[in-house]
Amino acid sequence: MAEEDQDQKTEEPTGKRLGEAREKGQLPISREVSAWVLFVAILIVVQWLGPPMGRHMIGSLRVFIEMPHALNLEDRGLQNVIFGALTEVAWATVAIFAVLLAAAVGGIMVQTGLFASTEMLKFDLAKLSIVAGFKKIFSTNALFELVKNFAKLVVLGTVVVFTLIPVAQMMPSFTGHPLMDSIAYLQQQTIHLILMLLLVFTLLAVGDLFYQRHQYYKNLRMTKQEVKDEFKQQEGDPVIKGRLRQMRLEKARKRMMAQVPKADVIVTNPTHYAVAMQYDSSKMAAPRVLAKGIDNVAERIRAVAEEHKIPMVSNPPLARALYDTVEIDQEISTQHYRAVAELISYVYKLKKRRF
């Protein structure tokens, strides 16, 4: 059943789905990228930070090695010297660990950006499920990780062995040489080893990063129904929206029809268009459209007009022009003044009213 569900997930994850996964702490994180950043930090420590720190610590400890006779053993002198040396060593160690800690955090941040989530800290009994645990252990991803880690171990081990064999063969020749020469040689070979490992991890990190992101988006894929359901949640159910729109139109239409009895004249097409107008010279600068409609709505306007004995005049060009250019409760534009004035004057004459 799980495979069938996965086969149905053919749609790419939406922005909402990706956002929810991020809030839950589900992000594509490659351990190989983090390891690569950590190796870069180690290279920085060995190449640039290590030598000055080493010289500084050796200077602090030189008194114990080369001049033990100069130590002041009275009045807590030895304790002060030991405390000072340990302080130097501690500061150097803290600096190195600070760089490595920053690299460990940076290895995650370069993949996720600034991110914090409390979801991962919440207690969830489902995580304690034995069945779920066995599924993870024997899953395809777990098998891939096992094969990847074994291959990585073989490759890295091979690089380390072939890099250190010449070093081991060379070390006996340094017998009797100054200590700093041996330290400089070891530093050089250590940098060479780190660069070789960094090259391997570069290839691993690039491949694993693409794989992790591919798996991440694949696991978040959605079925067509899930996409539709999410769209409904965000935009609203189209059926309900259509009903609400229909209800609003119907209410607006009822309010419009309630204005028809106040009209002075109805301009018609004569069957397809109907526009109801009112004019009160004491309150209006120009006639106002109270209602308008086509087909069924026009028929209802004419029915109300007949019921209330409102004059109807057939003028197809004017009816269409008023319907297209004048909104409800708006006065007509100047281009229609003459034609409408003639209609109003005609209607007023019929009513025996003076225009």
GROMACS .gro file of C-alpha atoms in nm:
model
  355
    1MET     CA    1   0.000   0.000   0.000
    2ALA     CA    2   0.287   0.237   0.081
    3GLU     CA    3   0.438   0.182  -0.262
    4GLU     CA    4   0.101   0.246  -0.427
    5ASP     CA    5   0.064   0.571  -0.232
    6GLN     CA    6   0.413   0.672  -0.336
    7ASP     CA    7   0.336   0.599  -0.700
    8GLN     CA    8   0.036   0.831  -0.680
    9LYS     CA    9   0.250   1.119  -0.551
   10THR     CA   10   0.339   1.264  -0.887
   11GLU     CA   11   0.306   1.637  -0.808
   12GLU     CA   12   0.595   1.854  -0.690
   13PRO     CA   13   0.554   1.986  -0.333
   14THR     CA   14   0.388   2.325  -0.305
   15GLY     CA   15   0.536   2.620  -0.120
   16LYS     CA   16   0.297   2.555   0.168
   17ARG     CA   17   0.408   2.192   0.194
   18LEU     CA   18   0.774   2.294   0.193
   19GLY     CA   19   0.707   2.561   0.457
   20GLU     CA   20   0.532   2.315   0.686
   21ALA     CA   21   0.819   2.067   0.649
   22ARG     CA   22   1.069   2.341   0.738
   23GLU     CA   23   0.871   2.436   1.048
   24LYS     CA   24   0.884   2.071   1.157
   25GLY     CA   25   1.260   2.066   1.113
   26GLN     CA   26   1.250   1.850   0.801
   27LEU     CA   27   1.528   1.984   0.581
   28PRO     CA   28   1.767   1.830   0.325
   29ILE     CA   29   2.093   1.809   0.520
   30SER     CA   30   2.401   1.629   0.388
   31ARG     CA   31   2.646   1.498   0.647
   32GLU     CA   32   2.916   1.499   0.384
   33VAL     CA   33   2.882   1.875   0.334
   34SER     CA   34   2.915   1.925   0.711
   35ALA     CA   35   3.222   1.701   0.712
   36TRP     CA   36   3.370   1.900   0.421
   37VAL     CA   37   3.329   2.229   0.611
   38LEU     CA   38   3.486   2.065   0.918
   39PHE     CA   39   3.788   1.953   0.715
   40VAL     CA   40   3.828   2.308   0.582
   41ALA     CA   41   3.834   2.429   0.944
   42ILE     CA   42   4.095   2.166   1.034
   43LEU     CA   43   4.306   2.281   0.740
   44ILE     CA   44   4.282   2.641   0.864
   45VAL     CA   45   4.387   2.533   1.214
   46VAL     CA   46   4.684   2.326   1.094
   47GLN     CA   47   4.800   2.572   0.826
   48TRP     CA   48   4.751   2.910   0.991
   49LEU     CA   49   4.642   2.887   1.356
   50GLY     CA   50   4.842   2.585   1.466
   51PRO     CA   51   5.200   2.710   1.406
   52PRO     CA   52   5.177   3.038   1.602
   53MET     CA   53   4.983   2.867   1.880
   54GLY     CA   54   5.238   2.586   1.891
   55ARG     CA   55   5.530   2.830   1.909
   56HIS     CA   56   5.353   3.022   2.184
   57MET     CA   57   5.288   2.707   2.389
   58ILE     CA   58   5.644   2.584   2.337
   59GLY     CA   59   5.769   2.919   2.462
   60SER     CA   60   5.554   2.880   2.771
   61LEU     CA   61   5.679   2.526   2.836
   62ARG     CA   62   6.044   2.595   2.743
   63VAL     CA   63   6.129   2.680   3.102
   64PHE     CA   64   6.033   2.328   3.211
   65ILE     CA   65   6.242   2.161   2.937
   66GLU     CA   66   6.551   2.374   2.891
   67MET     CA   67   6.583   2.575   3.213
   68PRO     CA   68   6.436   2.376   3.501
   69HIS     CA   69   6.715   2.514   3.724
   70ALA     CA   70   6.578   2.865   3.676
   71LEU     CA   71   6.240   2.781   3.827
   72ASN     CA   72   6.158   2.968   4.144
   73LEU     CA   73   6.039   2.707   4.390
   74GLU     CA   74   5.982   2.950   4.675
   75ASP     CA   75   5.675   3.155   4.762
   76ARG     CA   76   5.439   2.975   4.520
   77GLY     CA   77   5.669   3.049   4.227
   78LEU     CA   78   5.635   2.701   4.076
   79GLN     CA   79   5.255   2.714   4.103
   80ASN     CA   80   5.246   3.047   3.924
   81VAL     CA   81   5.462   2.916   3.639
   82ILE     CA   82   5.252   2.601   3.602
   83PHE     CA   83   4.929   2.801   3.616
   84GLY     CA   84   5.056   3.040   3.350
   85ALA     CA   85   5.160   2.753   3.120
   86LEU     CA   86   4.829   2.573   3.163
   87THR     CA   87   4.644   2.898   3.092
   88GLU     CA   88   4.830   2.939   2.762
   89VAL     CA   89   4.753   2.579   2.667
   90ALA     CA   90   4.387   2.623   2.764
   91TRP     CA   91   4.347   2.939   2.555
   92ALA     CA   92   4.503   2.771   2.254
   93THR     CA   93   4.278   2.467   2.298
   94VAL     CA   94   3.968   2.684   2.338
   95ALA     CA   95   4.055   2.878   2.021
   96ILE     CA   96   4.093   2.556   1.822
   97PHE     CA   97   3.768   2.411   1.953
   98ALA     CA   98   3.591   2.742   1.884
   99VAL     CA   99   3.697   2.723   1.518
  100LEU     CA  100   3.586   2.360   1.492
  101LEU     CA  101   3.254   2.436   1.665
  102ALA     CA  102   3.191   2.727   1.427
  103ALA     CA  103   3.264   2.492   1.137
  104ALA     CA  104   3.022   2.231   1.271
  105VAL     CA  105   2.746   2.492   1.300
  106GLY     CA  106   2.840   2.652   0.968
  107GLY     CA  107   2.823   2.315   0.793
  108ILE     CA  108   2.452   2.302   0.881
  109MET     CA  109   2.378   2.669   0.820
  110VAL     CA  110   2.522   2.672   0.468
  111GLN     CA  111   2.254   2.415   0.382
  112THR     CA  112   1.956   2.545   0.580
  113GLY     CA  113   2.028   2.914   0.640
  114LEU     CA  114   1.920   3.077   0.964
  115PHE     CA  115   1.677   2.827   1.107
  116ALA     CA  116   1.535   2.728   1.444
  117SER     CA  117   1.251   2.488   1.523
  118THR     CA  118   1.113   2.353   1.850
  119GLU     CA  119   0.921   2.074   1.678
  120MET     CA  120   1.218   1.838   1.696
  121LEU     CA  121   1.231   1.883   2.076
  122LYS     CA  122   0.870   1.778   2.133
  123PHE     CA  123   0.812   1.435   2.282
  124ASP     CA  124   0.644   1.199   2.038
  125LEU     CA  125   0.549   0.843   2.132
  126ALA     CA  126   0.547   0.746   1.765
  127LYS     CA  127   0.925   0.789   1.762
  128LEU     CA  128   0.949   0.509   2.020
  129SER     CA  129   0.767   0.262   1.795
  130ILE     CA  130   0.968  -0.057   1.749
  131VAL     CA  131   0.799  -0.128   1.415
  132ALA     CA  132   0.884   0.219   1.284
  133GLY     CA  133   1.240   0.173   1.405
  134PHE     CA  134   1.281  -0.157   1.220
  135LYS     CA  135   1.135   0.000   0.906
  136LYS     CA  136   1.397   0.274   0.918
  137ILE     CA  137   1.678   0.026   0.982
  138PHE     CA  138   1.583  -0.198   0.691
  139SER     CA  139   1.463   0.074   0.455
  140THR     CA  140   1.613   0.154   0.116
  141ASN     CA  141   1.762   0.477   0.252
  142ALA     CA  142   1.929   0.291   0.538
  143LEU     CA  143   2.078   0.039   0.295
  144PHE     CA  144   2.204   0.321   0.074
  145GLU     CA  145   2.363   0.495   0.375
  146LEU     CA  146   2.530   0.168   0.479
  147VAL     CA  147   2.678   0.111   0.134
  148LYS     CA  148   2.782   0.478   0.108
  149ASN     CA  149   2.954   0.477   0.449
  150PHE     CA  150   3.136   0.151   0.372
  151ALA     CA  151   3.257   0.286   0.036
  152LYS     CA  152   3.359   0.613   0.202
  153LEU     CA  153   3.555   0.424   0.470
  154VAL     CA  154   3.738   0.219   0.205
  155VAL     CA  155   3.826   0.526  -0.003
  156LEU     CA  156   3.936   0.740   0.292
  157GLY     CA  157   4.132   0.453   0.443
  158THR     CA  158   4.313   0.399   0.115
  159VAL     CA  159   4.401   0.768   0.091
  160VAL     CA  160   4.528   0.778   0.450
  161VAL     CA  161   4.738   0.462   0.413
  162PHE     CA  162   4.906   0.564   0.088
  163THR     CA  163   4.971   0.913   0.225
  164LEU     CA  164   5.119   0.800   0.560
  165ILE     CA  165   5.340   0.515   0.430
  166PRO     CA  166   5.602   0.757   0.287
  167VAL     CA  167   5.587   0.955   0.612
  168ALA     CA  168   5.650   0.646   0.821
  169GLN     CA  169   5.943   0.553   0.598
  170MET     CA  170   6.088   0.903   0.624
  171MET     CA  171   6.064   0.950   1.000
  172PRO     CA  172   6.373   0.741   1.101
  173SER     CA  173   6.591   0.976   0.894
  174PHE     CA  174   6.500   1.265   1.127
  175THR     CA  175   6.680   1.103   1.419
  176GLY     CA  176   6.929   1.354   1.556
  177HIS     CA  177   6.775   1.646   1.365
  178PRO     CA  178   6.632   1.952   1.546
  179LEU     CA  179   6.282   1.901   1.685
  180MET     CA  180   6.141   2.198   1.490
  181ASP     CA  181   6.251   2.037   1.161
  182SER     CA  182   6.054   1.722   1.246
  183ILE     CA  183   5.751   1.928   1.351
  184ALA     CA  184   5.766   2.131   1.027
  185TYR     CA  185   5.785   1.812   0.820
  186LEU     CA  186   5.490   1.658   1.007
  187GLN     CA  187   5.291   1.977   0.960
  188GLN     CA  188   5.360   1.971   0.586
  189GLN     CA  189   5.257   1.607   0.555
  190THR     CA  190   4.949   1.667   0.769
  191ILE     CA  191   4.839   1.950   0.538
  192HIS     CA  192   4.901   1.722   0.239
  193LEU     CA  193   4.683   1.450   0.398
  194ILE     CA  194   4.406   1.697   0.479
  195LEU     CA  195   4.408   1.829   0.123
  196MET     CA  196   4.378   1.477  -0.015
  197LEU     CA  197   4.090   1.401   0.222
  198LEU     CA  198   3.931   1.736   0.136
  199LEU     CA  199   3.941   1.647  -0.234
  200VAL     CA  200   3.766   1.316  -0.162
  201PHE     CA  201   3.508   1.486   0.060
  202THR     CA  202   3.442   1.748  -0.209
  203LEU     CA  203   3.333   1.476  -0.448
  204LEU     CA  204   3.133   1.301  -0.176
  205ALA     CA  205   2.969   1.623  -0.058
  206VAL     CA  206   2.856   1.732  -0.405
  207GLY     CA  207   2.710   1.390  -0.485
  208ASP     CA  208   2.545   1.347  -0.146
  209LEU     CA  209   2.401   1.700  -0.151
  210PHE     CA  210   2.223   1.636  -0.481
  211TYR     CA  211   2.103   1.297  -0.358
  212GLN     CA  212   1.968   1.432  -0.027
  213ARG     CA  213   1.781   1.713  -0.199
  214HIS     CA  214   1.638   1.471  -0.457
  215GLN     CA  215   1.516   1.239  -0.180
  216TYR     CA  216   1.380   1.533   0.020
  217TYR     CA  217   1.163   1.665  -0.263
  218LYS     CA  218   1.065   1.310  -0.361
  219ASN     CA  219   0.941   1.233  -0.009
  220LEU     CA  220   0.740   1.557  -0.003
  221ARG     CA  221   0.568   1.497  -0.334
  222MET     CA  222   0.190   1.518  -0.329
  223THR     CA  223  -0.097   1.344  -0.495
  224LYS     CA  224  -0.327   1.539  -0.725
  225GLN     CA  225  -0.599   1.520  -0.458
  226GLU     CA  226  -0.366   1.666  -0.194
  227VAL     CA  227  -0.286   1.957  -0.422
  228LYS     CA  228  -0.658   2.018  -0.481
  229ASP     CA  229  -0.735   1.996  -0.108
  230GLU     CA  230  -0.457   2.243  -0.028
  231PHE     CA  231  -0.584   2.482  -0.294
  232LYS     CA  232  -0.931   2.460  -0.143
  233GLN     CA  233  -0.794   2.539   0.201
  234GLN     CA  234  -0.604   2.841   0.074
  235GLU     CA  235  -0.848   2.979  -0.180
  236GLY     CA  236  -1.172   2.833  -0.052
  237ASP     CA  237  -1.392   2.563  -0.200
  238PRO     CA  238  -1.481   2.674  -0.557
  239VAL     CA  239  -1.833   2.535  -0.516
  240ILE     CA  240  -1.891   2.732  -0.196
  241LYS     CA  241  -1.733   3.043  -0.347
  242GLY     CA  242  -1.961   3.009  -0.647
  243ARG     CA  243  -2.268   2.980  -0.425
  244LEU     CA  244  -2.165   3.282  -0.220
  245ARG     CA  245  -2.105   3.480  -0.537
  246GLN     CA  246  -2.447   3.376  -0.666
  247MET     CA  247  -2.608   3.480  -0.337
  248ARG     CA  248  -2.440   3.820  -0.350
  249LEU     CA  249  -2.552   3.872  -0.709
  250GLU     CA  250  -2.905   3.775  -0.617
  251LYS     CA  251  -2.913   4.018  -0.325
  252ALA     CA  252  -2.777   4.297  -0.544
  253ARG     CA  253  -3.034   4.212  -0.808
  254LYS     CA  254  -3.317   4.227  -0.555
  255ARG     CA  255  -3.198   4.567  -0.433
  256MET     CA  256  -3.182   4.684  -0.794
  257MET     CA  257  -3.530   4.556  -0.873
  258ALA     CA  258  -3.663   4.738  -0.567
  259GLN     CA  259  -3.551   5.065  -0.730
  260VAL     CA  260  -3.740   5.007  -1.055
  261PRO     CA  261  -4.076   5.143  -0.927
  262LYS     CA  262  -3.903   5.480  -0.869
  263ALA     CA  263  -3.803   5.509  -1.235
  264ASP     CA  264  -3.951   5.765  -1.471
  265VAL     CA  265  -3.882   5.570  -1.791
  266ILE     CA  266  -3.757   5.232  -1.909
  267VAL     CA  267  -3.540   5.229  -2.224
  268THR     CA  268  -3.560   4.892  -2.401
  269ASN     CA  269  -3.406   4.704  -2.693
  270PRO     CA  270  -3.706   4.615  -2.697
  271THR     CA  271  -3.660   4.255  -2.568
  272HIS     CA  272  -3.295   4.192  -2.480
  273TYR     CA  273  -3.202   4.515  -2.296
  274ALA     CA  274  -3.379   4.726  -2.036
  275VAL     CA  275  -3.249   5.033  -1.849
  276ALA     CA  276  -3.456   5.208  -1.581
  277MET     CA  277  -3.386   5.580  -1.532
  278GLN     CA  278  -3.501   5.848  -1.289
  279TYR     CA  279  -3.471   6.224  -1.310
  280ASP     CA  280  -3.548   6.488  -1.051
  281SER     CA  281  -3.436   6.830  -1.166
  282SER     CA  282  -3.431   6.962  -0.809
  283LYS     CA  283  -3.189   6.694  -0.685
  284MET     CA  284  -3.000   6.566  -0.989
  285ALA     CA  285  -2.774   6.727  -1.246
  286ALA     CA  286  -2.861   6.453  -1.497
  287PRO     CA  287  -3.084   6.144  -1.516
  288ARG     CA  288  -2.966   5.848  -1.308
  289VAL     CA  289  -2.972   5.478  -1.394
  290LEU     CA  290  -3.159   5.285  -1.124
  291ALA     CA  291  -3.150   4.939  -1.281
  292LYS     CA  292  -3.033   4.763  -1.595
  293GLY     CA  293  -3.023   4.413  -1.733
  294ILE     CA  294  -3.031   4.185  -2.033
  295ASP     CA  295  -3.249   3.888  -2.127
  296ASN     CA  296  -3.415   3.748  -1.810
  297VAL     CA  297  -3.326   4.048  -1.594
  298ALA     CA  298  -3.451   4.283  -1.864
  299GLU     CA  299  -3.775   4.087  -1.875
  300ARG     CA  300  -3.819   4.122  -1.498
  301ILE     CA  301  -3.753   4.499  -1.521
  302ARG     CA  302  -4.019   4.532  -1.789
  303ALA     CA  303  -4.261   4.327  -1.577
  304VAL     CA  304  -4.214   4.554  -1.277
  305ALA     CA  305  -4.248   4.859  -1.501
  306GLU     CA  306  -4.579   4.729  -1.642
  307GLU     CA  307  -4.701   4.656  -1.290
  308HIS     CA  308  -4.628   5.012  -1.177
  309LYS     CA  309  -4.735   5.169  -1.508
  310ILE     CA  310  -4.391   5.312  -1.585
  311PRO     CA  311  -4.355   5.424  -1.949
  312MET     CA  312  -4.130   5.208  -2.168
  313VAL     CA  313  -3.961   5.346  -2.480
  314SER     CA  314  -3.791   5.129  -2.741
  315ASN     CA  315  -3.456   5.273  -2.841
  316PRO     CA  316  -3.207   4.988  -2.908
  317PRO     CA  317  -2.893   5.202  -2.967
  318LEU     CA  318  -2.952   5.410  -2.654
  319ALA     CA  319  -3.045   5.107  -2.442
  320ARG     CA  320  -2.723   4.926  -2.537
  321ALA     CA  321  -2.511   5.239  -2.490
  322LEU     CA  322  -2.654   5.308  -2.143
  323TYR     CA  323  -2.612   4.943  -2.042
  324ASP     CA  324  -2.247   4.938  -2.149
  325THR     CA  325  -2.131   5.278  -2.022
  326VAL     CA  326  -2.336   5.370  -1.714
  327GLU     CA  327  -2.327   5.182  -1.383
  328ILE     CA  328  -2.621   5.146  -1.148
  329ASP     CA  329  -2.686   5.453  -0.927
  330GLN     CA  330  -2.471   5.668  -1.155
  331GLU     CA  331  -2.577   5.964  -1.365
  332ILE     CA  332  -2.556   5.937  -1.741
  333SER     CA  333  -2.262   6.090  -1.927
  334THR     CA  334  -2.287   6.407  -2.131
  335GLN     CA  335  -2.281   6.219  -2.462
  336HIS     CA  336  -2.626   6.078  -2.384
  337TYR     CA  337  -2.784   6.403  -2.257
  338ARG     CA  338  -2.967   6.489  -2.578
  339ALA     CA  339  -3.116   6.146  -2.645
  340VAL     CA  340  -3.219   6.096  -2.281
  341ALA     CA  341  -3.357   6.450  -2.255
  342GLU     CA  342  -3.584   6.381  -2.548
  343LEU     CA  343  -3.707   6.062  -2.378
  344ILE     CA  344  -3.768   6.234  -2.045
  345SER     CA  345  -3.947   6.519  -2.220
  346TYR     CA  346  -4.162   6.270  -2.410
  347VAL     CA  347  -4.246   6.081  -2.091
  348TYR     CA  348  -4.326   6.397  -1.900
  349LYS     CA  349  -4.561   6.501  -2.176
  350LEU     CA  350  -4.731   6.168  -2.148
  351LYS     CA  351  -4.771   6.224  -1.778
  352LYS     CA  352  -4.874   6.581  -1.843
  353ARG     CA  353  -4.584   6.707  -1.640
  354ARG     CA  354  -4.366   6.996  -1.743
  355PHE     CA  355  -4.000   6.906  -1.811
   0.00000   0.00000   0.00000
